mmCIF file of C-alpha atoms and ligand atoms in Angstrom:
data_model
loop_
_atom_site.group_PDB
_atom_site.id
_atom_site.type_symbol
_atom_site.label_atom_id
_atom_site.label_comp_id
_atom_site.label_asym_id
_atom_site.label_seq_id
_atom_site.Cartn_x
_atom_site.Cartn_y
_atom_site.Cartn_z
ATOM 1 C CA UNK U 1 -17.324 -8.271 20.381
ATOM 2 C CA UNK U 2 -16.730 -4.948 21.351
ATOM 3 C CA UNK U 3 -13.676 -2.818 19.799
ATOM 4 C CA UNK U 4 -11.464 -2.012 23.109
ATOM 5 C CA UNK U 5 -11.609 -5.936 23.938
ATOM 6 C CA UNK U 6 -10.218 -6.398 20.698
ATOM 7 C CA UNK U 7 -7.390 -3.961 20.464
ATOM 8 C CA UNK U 8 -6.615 -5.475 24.441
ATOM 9 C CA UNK U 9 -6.318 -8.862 22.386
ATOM 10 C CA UNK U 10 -4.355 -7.626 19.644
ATOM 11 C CA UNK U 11 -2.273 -6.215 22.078
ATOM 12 C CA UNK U 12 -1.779 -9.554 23.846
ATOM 13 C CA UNK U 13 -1.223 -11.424 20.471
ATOM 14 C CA UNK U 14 1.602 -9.012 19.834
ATOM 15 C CA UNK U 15 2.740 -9.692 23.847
ATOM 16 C CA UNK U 16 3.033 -13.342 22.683
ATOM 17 C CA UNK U 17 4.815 -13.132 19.753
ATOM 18 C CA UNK U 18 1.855 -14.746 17.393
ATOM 19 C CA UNK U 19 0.568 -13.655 14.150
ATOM 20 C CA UNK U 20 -2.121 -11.594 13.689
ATOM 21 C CA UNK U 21 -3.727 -9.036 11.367
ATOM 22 C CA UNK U 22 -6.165 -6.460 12.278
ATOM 23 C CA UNK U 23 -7.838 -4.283 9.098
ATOM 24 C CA UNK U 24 -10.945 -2.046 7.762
ATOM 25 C CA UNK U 25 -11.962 -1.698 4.122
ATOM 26 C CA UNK U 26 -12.375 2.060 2.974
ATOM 27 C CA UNK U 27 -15.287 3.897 4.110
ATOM 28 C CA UNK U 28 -16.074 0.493 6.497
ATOM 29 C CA UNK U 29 -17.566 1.249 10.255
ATOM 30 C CA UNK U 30 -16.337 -2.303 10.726
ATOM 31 C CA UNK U 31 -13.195 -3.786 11.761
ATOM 32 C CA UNK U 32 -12.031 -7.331 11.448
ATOM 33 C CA UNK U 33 -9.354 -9.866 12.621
ATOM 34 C CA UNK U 34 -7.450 -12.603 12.791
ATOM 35 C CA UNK U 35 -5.282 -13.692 15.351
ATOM 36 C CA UNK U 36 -3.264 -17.401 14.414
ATOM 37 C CA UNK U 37 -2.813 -19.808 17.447
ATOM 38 C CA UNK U 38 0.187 -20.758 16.640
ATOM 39 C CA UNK U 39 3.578 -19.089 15.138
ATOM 40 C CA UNK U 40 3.945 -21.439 11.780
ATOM 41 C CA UNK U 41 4.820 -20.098 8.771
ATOM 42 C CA UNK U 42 2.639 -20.394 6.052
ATOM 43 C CA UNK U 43 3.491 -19.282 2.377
ATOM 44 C CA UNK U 44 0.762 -19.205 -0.216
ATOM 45 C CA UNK U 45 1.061 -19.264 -4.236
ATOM 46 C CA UNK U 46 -2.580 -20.087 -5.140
ATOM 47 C CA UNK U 47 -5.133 -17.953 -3.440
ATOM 48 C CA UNK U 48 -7.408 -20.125 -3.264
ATOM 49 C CA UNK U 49 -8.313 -20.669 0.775
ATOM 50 C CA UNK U 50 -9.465 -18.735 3.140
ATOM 51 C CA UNK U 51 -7.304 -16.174 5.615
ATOM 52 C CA UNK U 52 -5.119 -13.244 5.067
ATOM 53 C CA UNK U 53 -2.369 -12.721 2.404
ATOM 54 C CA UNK U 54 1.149 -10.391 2.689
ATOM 55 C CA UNK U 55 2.695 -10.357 -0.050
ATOM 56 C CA UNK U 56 6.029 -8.430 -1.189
ATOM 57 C CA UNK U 57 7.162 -6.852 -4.294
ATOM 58 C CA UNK U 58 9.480 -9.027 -5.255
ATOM 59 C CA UNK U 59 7.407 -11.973 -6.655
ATOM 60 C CA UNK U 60 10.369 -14.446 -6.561
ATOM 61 C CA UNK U 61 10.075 -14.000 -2.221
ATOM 62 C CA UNK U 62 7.394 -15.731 -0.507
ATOM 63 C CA UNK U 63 3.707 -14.483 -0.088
ATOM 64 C CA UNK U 64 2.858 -15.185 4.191
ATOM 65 C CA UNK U 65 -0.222 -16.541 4.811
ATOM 66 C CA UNK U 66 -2.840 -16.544 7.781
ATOM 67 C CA UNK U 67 -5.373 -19.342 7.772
ATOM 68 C CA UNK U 68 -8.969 -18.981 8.566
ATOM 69 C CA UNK U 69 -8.929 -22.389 9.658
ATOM 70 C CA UNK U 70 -5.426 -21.616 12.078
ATOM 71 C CA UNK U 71 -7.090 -18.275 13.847
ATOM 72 C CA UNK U 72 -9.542 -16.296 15.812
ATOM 73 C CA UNK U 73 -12.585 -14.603 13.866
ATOM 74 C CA UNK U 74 -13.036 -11.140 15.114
ATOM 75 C CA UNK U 75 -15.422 -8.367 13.885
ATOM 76 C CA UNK U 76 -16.680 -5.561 15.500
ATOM 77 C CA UNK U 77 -17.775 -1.888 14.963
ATOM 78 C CA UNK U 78 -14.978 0.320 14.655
ATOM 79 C CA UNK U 79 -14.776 3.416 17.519
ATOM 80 C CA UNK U 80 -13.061 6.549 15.952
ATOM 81 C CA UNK U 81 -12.135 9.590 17.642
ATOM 82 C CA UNK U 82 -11.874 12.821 15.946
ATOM 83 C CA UNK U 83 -7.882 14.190 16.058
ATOM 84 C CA UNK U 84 -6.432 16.760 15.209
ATOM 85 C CA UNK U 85 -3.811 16.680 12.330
ATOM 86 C CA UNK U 86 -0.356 18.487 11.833
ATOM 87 C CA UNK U 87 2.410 17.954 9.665
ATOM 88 C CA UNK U 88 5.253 16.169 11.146
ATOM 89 C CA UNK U 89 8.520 17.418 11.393
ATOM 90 C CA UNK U 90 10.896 16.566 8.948
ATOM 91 C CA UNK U 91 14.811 16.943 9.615
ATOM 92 C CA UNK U 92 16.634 18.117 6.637
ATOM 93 C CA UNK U 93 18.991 15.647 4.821
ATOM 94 C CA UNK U 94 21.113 17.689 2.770
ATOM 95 C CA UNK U 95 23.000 14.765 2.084
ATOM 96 C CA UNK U 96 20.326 12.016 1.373
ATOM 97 C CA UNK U 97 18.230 14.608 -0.599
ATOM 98 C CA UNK U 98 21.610 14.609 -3.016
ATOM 99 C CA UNK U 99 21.432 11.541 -3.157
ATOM 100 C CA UNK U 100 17.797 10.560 -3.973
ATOM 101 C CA UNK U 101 17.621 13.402 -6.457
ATOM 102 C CA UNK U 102 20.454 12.013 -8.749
ATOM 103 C CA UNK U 103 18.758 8.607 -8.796
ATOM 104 C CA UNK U 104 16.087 10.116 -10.163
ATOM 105 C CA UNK U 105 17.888 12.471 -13.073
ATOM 106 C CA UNK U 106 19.264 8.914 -13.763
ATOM 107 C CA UNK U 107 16.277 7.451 -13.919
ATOM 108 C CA UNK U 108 14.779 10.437 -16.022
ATOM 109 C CA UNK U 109 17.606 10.018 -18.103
ATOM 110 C CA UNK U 110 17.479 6.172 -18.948
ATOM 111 C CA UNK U 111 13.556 6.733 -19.953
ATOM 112 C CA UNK U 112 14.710 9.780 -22.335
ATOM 113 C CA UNK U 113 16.876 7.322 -23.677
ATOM 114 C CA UNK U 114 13.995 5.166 -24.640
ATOM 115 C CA UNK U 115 14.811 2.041 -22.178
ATOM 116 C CA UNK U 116 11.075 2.188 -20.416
ATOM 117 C CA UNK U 117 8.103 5.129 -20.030
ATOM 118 C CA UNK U 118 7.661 5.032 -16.343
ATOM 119 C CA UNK U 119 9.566 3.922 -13.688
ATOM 120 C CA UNK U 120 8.697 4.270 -9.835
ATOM 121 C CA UNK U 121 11.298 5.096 -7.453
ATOM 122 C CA UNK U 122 11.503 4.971 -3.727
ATOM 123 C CA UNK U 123 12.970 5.630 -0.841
ATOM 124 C CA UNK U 124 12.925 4.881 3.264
ATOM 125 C CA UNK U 125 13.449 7.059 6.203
ATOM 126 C CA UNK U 126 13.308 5.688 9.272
ATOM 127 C CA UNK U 127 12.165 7.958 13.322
ATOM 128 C CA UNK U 128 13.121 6.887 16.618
ATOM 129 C CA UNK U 129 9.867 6.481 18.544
ATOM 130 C CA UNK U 130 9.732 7.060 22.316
ATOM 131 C CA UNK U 131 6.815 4.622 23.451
ATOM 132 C CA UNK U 132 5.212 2.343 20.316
ATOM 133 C CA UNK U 133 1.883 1.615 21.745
ATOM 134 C CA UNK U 134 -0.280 -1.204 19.767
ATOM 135 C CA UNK U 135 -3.587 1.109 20.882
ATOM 136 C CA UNK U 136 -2.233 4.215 20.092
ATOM 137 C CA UNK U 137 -0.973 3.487 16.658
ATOM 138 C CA UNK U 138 -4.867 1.509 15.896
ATOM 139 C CA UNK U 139 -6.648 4.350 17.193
ATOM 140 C CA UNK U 140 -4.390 7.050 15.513
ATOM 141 C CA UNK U 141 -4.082 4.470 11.801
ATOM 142 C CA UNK U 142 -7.991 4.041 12.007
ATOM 143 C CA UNK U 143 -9.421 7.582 12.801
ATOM 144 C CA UNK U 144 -7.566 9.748 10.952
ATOM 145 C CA UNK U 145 -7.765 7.459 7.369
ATOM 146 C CA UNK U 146 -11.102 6.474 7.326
ATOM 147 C CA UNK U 147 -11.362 6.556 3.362
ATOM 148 C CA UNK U 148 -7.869 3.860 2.873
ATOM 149 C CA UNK U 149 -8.129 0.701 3.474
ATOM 150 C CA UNK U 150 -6.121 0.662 7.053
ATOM 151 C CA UNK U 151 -3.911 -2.594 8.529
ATOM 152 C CA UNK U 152 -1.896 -3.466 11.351
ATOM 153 C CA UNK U 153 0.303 -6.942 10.156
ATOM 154 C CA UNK U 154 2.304 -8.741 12.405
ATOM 155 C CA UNK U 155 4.451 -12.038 11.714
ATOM 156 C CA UNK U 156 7.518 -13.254 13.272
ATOM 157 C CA UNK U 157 8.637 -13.726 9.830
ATOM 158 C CA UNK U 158 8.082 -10.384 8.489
ATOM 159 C CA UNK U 159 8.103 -8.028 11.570
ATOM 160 C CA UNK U 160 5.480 -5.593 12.761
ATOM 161 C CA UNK U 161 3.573 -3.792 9.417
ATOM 162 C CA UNK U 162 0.895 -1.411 9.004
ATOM 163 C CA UNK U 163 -0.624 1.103 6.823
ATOM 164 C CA UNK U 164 -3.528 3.548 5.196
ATOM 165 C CA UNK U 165 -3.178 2.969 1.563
ATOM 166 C CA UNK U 166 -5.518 4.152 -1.332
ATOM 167 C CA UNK U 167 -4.544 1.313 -3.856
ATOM 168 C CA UNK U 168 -6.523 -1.476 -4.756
ATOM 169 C CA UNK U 169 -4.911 -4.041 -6.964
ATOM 170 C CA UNK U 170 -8.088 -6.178 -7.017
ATOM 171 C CA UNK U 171 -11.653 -6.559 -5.913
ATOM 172 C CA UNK U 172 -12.985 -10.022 -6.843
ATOM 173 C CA UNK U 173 -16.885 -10.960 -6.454
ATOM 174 C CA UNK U 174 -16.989 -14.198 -7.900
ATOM 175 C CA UNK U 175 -16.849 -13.699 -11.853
ATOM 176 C CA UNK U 176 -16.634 -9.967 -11.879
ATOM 177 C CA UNK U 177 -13.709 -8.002 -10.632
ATOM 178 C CA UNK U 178 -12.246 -4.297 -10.000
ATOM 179 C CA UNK U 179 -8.997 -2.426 -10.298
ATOM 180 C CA UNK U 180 -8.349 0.591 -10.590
ATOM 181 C CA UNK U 181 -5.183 3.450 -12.112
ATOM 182 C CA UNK U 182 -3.866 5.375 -9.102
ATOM 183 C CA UNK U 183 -1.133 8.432 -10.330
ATOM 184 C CA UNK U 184 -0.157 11.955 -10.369
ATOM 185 C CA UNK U 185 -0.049 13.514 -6.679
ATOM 186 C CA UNK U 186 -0.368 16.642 -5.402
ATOM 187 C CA UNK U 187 -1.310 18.405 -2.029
ATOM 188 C CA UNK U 188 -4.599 18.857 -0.891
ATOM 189 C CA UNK U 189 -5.459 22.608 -0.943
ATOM 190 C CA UNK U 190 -8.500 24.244 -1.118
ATOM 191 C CA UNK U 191 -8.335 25.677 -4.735
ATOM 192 C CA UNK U 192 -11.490 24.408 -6.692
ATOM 193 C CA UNK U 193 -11.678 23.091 -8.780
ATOM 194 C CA UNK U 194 -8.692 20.946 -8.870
ATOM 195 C CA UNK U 195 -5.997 21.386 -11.655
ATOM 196 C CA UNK U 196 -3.775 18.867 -12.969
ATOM 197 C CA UNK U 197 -1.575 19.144 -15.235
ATOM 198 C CA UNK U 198 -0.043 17.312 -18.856
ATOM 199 C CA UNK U 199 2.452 15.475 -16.878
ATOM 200 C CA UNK U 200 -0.045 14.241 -13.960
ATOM 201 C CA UNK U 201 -2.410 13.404 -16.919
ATOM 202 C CA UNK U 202 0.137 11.690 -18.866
ATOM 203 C CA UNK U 203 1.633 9.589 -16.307
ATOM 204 C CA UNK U 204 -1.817 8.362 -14.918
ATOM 205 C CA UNK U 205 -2.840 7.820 -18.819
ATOM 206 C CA UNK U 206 0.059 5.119 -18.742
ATOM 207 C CA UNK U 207 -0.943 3.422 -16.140
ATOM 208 C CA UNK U 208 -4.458 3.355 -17.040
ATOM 209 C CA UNK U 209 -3.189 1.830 -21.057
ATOM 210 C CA UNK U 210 -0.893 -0.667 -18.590
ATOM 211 C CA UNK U 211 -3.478 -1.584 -16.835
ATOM 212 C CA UNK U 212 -5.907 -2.830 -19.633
ATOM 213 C CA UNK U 213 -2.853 -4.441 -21.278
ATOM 214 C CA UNK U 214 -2.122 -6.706 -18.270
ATOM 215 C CA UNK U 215 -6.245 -7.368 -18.239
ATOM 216 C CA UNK U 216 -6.651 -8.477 -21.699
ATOM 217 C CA UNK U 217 -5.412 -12.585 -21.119
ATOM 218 C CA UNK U 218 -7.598 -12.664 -18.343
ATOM 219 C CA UNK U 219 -10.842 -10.235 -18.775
ATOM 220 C CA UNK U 220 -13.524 -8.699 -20.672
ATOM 221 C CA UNK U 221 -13.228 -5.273 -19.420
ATOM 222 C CA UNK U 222 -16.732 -3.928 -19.008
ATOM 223 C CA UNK U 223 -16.442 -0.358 -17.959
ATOM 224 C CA UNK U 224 -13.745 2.139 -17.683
ATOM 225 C CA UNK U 225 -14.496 5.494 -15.648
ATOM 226 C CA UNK U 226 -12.994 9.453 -16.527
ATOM 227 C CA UNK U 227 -9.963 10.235 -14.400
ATOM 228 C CA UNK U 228 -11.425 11.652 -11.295
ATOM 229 C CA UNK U 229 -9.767 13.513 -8.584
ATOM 230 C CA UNK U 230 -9.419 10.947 -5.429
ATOM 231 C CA UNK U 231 -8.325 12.514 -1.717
ATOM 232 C CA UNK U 232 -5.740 10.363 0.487
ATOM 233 C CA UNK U 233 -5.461 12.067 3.682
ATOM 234 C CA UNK U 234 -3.732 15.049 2.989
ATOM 235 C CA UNK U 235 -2.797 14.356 -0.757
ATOM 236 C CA UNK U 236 -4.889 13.812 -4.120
ATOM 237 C CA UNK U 237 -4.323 11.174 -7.057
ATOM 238 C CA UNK U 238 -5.830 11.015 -10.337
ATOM 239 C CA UNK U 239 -7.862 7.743 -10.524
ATOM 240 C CA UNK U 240 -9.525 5.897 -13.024
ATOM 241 C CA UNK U 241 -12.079 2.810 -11.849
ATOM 242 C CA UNK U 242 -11.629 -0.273 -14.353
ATOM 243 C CA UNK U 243 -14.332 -3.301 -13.668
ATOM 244 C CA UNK U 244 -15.266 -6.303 -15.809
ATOM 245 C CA UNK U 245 -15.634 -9.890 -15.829
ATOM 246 C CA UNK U 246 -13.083 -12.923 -15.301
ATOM 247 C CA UNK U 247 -12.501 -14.859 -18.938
ATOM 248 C CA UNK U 248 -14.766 -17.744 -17.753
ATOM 249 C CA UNK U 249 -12.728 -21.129 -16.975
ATOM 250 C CA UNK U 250 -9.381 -19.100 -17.743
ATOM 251 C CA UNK U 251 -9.051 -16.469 -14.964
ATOM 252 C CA UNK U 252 -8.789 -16.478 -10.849
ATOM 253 C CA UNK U 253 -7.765 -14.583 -7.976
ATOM 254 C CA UNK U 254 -4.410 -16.211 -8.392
ATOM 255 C CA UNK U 255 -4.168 -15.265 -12.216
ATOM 256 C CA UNK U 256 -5.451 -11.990 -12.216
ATOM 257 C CA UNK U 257 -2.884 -10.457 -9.154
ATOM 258 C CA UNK U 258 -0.068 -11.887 -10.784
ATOM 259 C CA UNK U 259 -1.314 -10.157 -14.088
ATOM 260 C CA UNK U 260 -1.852 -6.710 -11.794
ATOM 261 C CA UNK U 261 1.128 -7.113 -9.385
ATOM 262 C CA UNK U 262 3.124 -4.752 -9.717
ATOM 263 C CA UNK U 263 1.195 -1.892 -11.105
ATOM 264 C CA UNK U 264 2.535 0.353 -13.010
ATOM 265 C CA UNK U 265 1.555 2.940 -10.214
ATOM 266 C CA UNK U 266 4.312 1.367 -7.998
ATOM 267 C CA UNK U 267 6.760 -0.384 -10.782
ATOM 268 C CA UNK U 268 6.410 1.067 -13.872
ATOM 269 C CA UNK U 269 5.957 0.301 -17.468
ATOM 270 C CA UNK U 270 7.425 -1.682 -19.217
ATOM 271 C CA UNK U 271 6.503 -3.912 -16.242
ATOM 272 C CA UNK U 272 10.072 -6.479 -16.722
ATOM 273 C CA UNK U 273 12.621 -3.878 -17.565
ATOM 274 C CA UNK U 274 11.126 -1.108 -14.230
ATOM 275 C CA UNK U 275 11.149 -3.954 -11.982
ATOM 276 C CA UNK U 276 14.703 -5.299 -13.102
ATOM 277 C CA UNK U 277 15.669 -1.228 -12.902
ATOM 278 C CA UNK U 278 14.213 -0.514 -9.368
ATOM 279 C CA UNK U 279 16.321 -3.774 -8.102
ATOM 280 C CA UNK U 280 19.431 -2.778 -9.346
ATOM 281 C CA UNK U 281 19.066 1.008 -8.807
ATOM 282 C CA UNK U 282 17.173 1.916 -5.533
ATOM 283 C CA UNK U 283 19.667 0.404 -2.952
ATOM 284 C CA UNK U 284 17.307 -0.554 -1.046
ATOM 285 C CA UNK U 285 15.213 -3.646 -0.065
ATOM 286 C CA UNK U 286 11.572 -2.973 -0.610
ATOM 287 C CA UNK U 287 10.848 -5.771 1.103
ATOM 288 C CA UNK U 288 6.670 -5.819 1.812
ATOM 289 C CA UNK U 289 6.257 -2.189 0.542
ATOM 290 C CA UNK U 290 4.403 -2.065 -2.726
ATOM 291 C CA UNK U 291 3.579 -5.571 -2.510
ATOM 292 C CA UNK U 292 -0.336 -6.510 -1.541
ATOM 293 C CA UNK U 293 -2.366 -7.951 0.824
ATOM 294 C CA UNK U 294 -6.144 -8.528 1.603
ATOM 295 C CA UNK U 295 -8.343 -11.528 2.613
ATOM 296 C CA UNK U 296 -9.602 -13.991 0.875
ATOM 297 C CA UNK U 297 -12.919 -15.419 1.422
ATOM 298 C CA UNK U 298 -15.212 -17.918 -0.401
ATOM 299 C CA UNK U 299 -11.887 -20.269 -1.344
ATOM 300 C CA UNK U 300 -10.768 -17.516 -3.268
ATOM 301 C CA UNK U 301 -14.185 -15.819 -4.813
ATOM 302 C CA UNK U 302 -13.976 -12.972 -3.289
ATOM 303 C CA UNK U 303 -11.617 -10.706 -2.373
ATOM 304 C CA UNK U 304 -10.155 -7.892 -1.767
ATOM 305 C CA UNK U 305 -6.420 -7.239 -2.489
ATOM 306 C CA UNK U 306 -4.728 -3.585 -1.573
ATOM 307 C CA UNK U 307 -1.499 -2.353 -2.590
ATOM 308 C CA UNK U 308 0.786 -1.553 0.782
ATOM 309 C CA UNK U 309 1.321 1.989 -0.226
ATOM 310 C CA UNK U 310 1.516 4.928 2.775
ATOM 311 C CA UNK U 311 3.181 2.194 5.177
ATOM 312 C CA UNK U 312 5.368 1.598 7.730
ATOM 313 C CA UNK U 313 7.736 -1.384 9.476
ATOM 314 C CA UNK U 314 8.392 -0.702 13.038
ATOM 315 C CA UNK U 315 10.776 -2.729 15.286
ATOM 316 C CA UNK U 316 12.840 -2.060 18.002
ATOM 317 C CA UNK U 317 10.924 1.384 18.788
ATOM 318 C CA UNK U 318 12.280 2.524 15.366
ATOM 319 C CA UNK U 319 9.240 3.229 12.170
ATOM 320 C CA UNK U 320 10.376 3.077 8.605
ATOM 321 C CA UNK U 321 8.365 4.843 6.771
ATOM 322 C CA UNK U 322 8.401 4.015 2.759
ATOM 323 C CA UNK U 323 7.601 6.628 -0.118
ATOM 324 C CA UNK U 324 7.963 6.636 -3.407
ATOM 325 C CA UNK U 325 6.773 8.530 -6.773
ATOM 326 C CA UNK U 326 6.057 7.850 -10.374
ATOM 327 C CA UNK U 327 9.176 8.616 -12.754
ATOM 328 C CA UNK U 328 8.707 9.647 -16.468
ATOM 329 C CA UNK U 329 10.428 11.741 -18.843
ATOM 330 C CA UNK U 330 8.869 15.243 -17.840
ATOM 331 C CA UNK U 331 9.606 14.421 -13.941
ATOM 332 C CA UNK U 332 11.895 17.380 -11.874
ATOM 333 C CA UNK U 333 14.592 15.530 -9.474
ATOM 334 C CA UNK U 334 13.359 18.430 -6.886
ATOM 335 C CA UNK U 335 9.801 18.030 -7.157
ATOM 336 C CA UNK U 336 10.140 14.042 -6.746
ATOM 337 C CA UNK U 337 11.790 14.769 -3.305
ATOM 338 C CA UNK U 338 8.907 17.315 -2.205
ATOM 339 C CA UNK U 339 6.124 14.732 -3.379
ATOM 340 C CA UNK U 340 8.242 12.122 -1.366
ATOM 341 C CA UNK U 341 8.174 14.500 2.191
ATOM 342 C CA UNK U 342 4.640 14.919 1.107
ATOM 343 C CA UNK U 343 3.862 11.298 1.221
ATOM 344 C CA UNK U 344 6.079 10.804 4.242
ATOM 345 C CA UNK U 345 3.193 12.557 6.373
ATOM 346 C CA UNK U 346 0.472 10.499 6.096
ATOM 347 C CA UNK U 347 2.181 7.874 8.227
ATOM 348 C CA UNK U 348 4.407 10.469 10.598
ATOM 349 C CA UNK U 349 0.735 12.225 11.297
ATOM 350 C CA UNK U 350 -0.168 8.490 12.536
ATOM 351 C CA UNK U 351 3.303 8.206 14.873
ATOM 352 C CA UNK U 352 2.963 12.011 16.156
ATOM 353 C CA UNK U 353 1.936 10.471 19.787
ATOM 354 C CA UNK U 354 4.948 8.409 19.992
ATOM 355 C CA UNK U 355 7.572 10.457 18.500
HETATM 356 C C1 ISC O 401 4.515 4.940 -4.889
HETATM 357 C C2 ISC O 401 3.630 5.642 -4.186
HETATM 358 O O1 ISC O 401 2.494 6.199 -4.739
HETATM 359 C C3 ISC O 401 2.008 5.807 -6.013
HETATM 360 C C4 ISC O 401 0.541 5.890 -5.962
HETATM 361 C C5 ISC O 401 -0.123 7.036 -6.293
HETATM 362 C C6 ISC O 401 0.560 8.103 -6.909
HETATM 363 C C7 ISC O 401 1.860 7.976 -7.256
HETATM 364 C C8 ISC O 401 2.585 9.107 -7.908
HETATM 365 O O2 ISC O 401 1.977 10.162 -8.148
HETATM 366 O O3 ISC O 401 3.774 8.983 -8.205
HETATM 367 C C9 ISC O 401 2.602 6.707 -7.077
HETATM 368 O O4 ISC O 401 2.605 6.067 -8.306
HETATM 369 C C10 ISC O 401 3.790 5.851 -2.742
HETATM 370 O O5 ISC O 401 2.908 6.426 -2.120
HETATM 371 O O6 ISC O 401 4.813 5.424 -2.167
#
């Protein structure tokens, strides 16, 4: 199949108003898809066929579901062109900056006060495209992210989603799986080497000790890497690479994302009081950002499941464009907006054509 015949099909799946799902694993020359025949609505709780899985942050709303068995197959080589990147432009809010920055003195206050150690808090802003174009935004989403793992979602049910995002929640291969702890941001510069600093290290330590908590019921962790300095388009993250082996006759896909989902890179930690915290305090619905998705292949032995970080929903020629940052008790209100505008541009970069 060749690439410009696909994105012509994707384009004419999206004409008709049918599912699809187009994607590319980091650092993959290869693109696949699948495109459902018909428009039924399929919710999954036990990975454990084969197709595509969205799934939102709130656990108590339905995971959607594409079927192998209901779609198209498509793979093909992926074409990328080499663009040129600026920053977007990014209209001052006086009055939502306020706004967001007191949520977060809130939040820094309710963690001094010993309620949690980490709690994430987001945001959306949403830009008035002129002309969405399904082959502009693949061509733009795929070339200019080629280390994220890169989607373009559609479902009646859940609108029109895509994404670059540097967050894998899990990698299965049969008995042996991967995660990893993705925190602390700061711009990409060219100072070597790169510096981070107590809080960065702090906050991604948490997520890392959160991490091998969740694991325990349902893993022999095997191997846990230093932090290391990971780029995501124009940003870097501390990371730390966890892999290991399923507790035979105990663990599965299904187990083992519920365990993960959500990490404490997107929720926080204590996992039950930061998730009941974001839903009362944000004032906003999340909806499919910081959920996960991925295919799942070999009824459910393999996969690989991303975090929908650095997204975006667009309908009705209008992109919302979700960011959010890690909370703890050493985090500055006005630094948690910059990182935010910071994160904002690795999706506006992608809508620069159509803005
Ligand atoms: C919540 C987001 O990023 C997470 C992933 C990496 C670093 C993060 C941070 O430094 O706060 C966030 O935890 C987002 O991009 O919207």
């Amino acid at each position: 199949m060749d690439y410009k015949f696909l994105i012509e099909k994707i384009a004419q799946q999206y004409e008709d108003g049918l599912p699809f799902v187009i994607f590319s694993l980091p650092n993959n020359n290869e693109v696949s898809a699948l495109l459902q025949k018909n428009t039924a609505v399929h919710t999954i709780d036990n990975f454990n066929s084969n197709g595509f899985i969205f799934a939102p942050f709130d656990s108590r709303e339905s995971s959607i579901f594409i079927p192998e068995k209901e779609s198209e197959i498509l793979q093909c080589e992926l074409i990328t062109k080499s663009l040129t990147i600026n920053p977007g432009e990014l209209s001052e809010e006086i009055g939502v900056q306020s706004q967001y920055m007191k949520l977060i003195s809130k939040t820094v206050d309710t963690i001094k006060r010993g309620n949690a150690i980490k709690i994430v808090i987001s945001r959306k802003k949403d830009f008035k495209l002129q002309k969405f174009s399904i082959k502009t935004l693949v061509e733009q989403l795929f070339s200019i992210y080629p280390t994220a793992f890169r989607y373009l979602w559609y479902h009646p049910h859940t609108g029109f989603w895509c994404g670059a995002t540097p967050e894998t929640l899990v990698e299965i291969n049969n008995h042996s799986f991967k995660t990893m702890a993705l925190a602390g941001t700061q711009p990409l510069s060219d100072r070597q080497p790169v510096l981070w600093g107590p809080k960065e290290l702090d906050e991604q330590q948490m997520v890392t000790d959160a991490i091998l908590d969740n694991l325990q019921k349902v893993t022999s962790v095997l191997k846990i890497s230093k932090p290391f300095t990971h780029q995501a388009g124009s940003l870097l993250h501390l990371r730390t690479d966890i892999s290991g082996a399923l507790k035979n006759g105990k663990a599965t896909l299904t187990t083992i994302a519920s365990a993960l989902h959500p990490t404490p890179a997107v929720c926080g930690t204590p996992k039950k009081i930061a998730k009941n915290y974001i839903l009362e305090n944000e004032g906003y619905d999340r909806s499919y950002y910081t959920g996960f998705l991925g295919h799942v292949t070999e009824g459910g032995n393999t996969a690989s499941l991303m975090v929908n970080l650095r997204c975006m929903k667009i309908e009705n020629n209008c992109a919302s464009i979700f960011v959010g940052g890690g909370i703890t008790a050493d985090s500055k209100a006005a630094d948690e907006w910059v990182e935010t505008q910071n994160k904002m541009q690795t999706m506006l970069q992608v809508l620069q054509p159509m803005l």
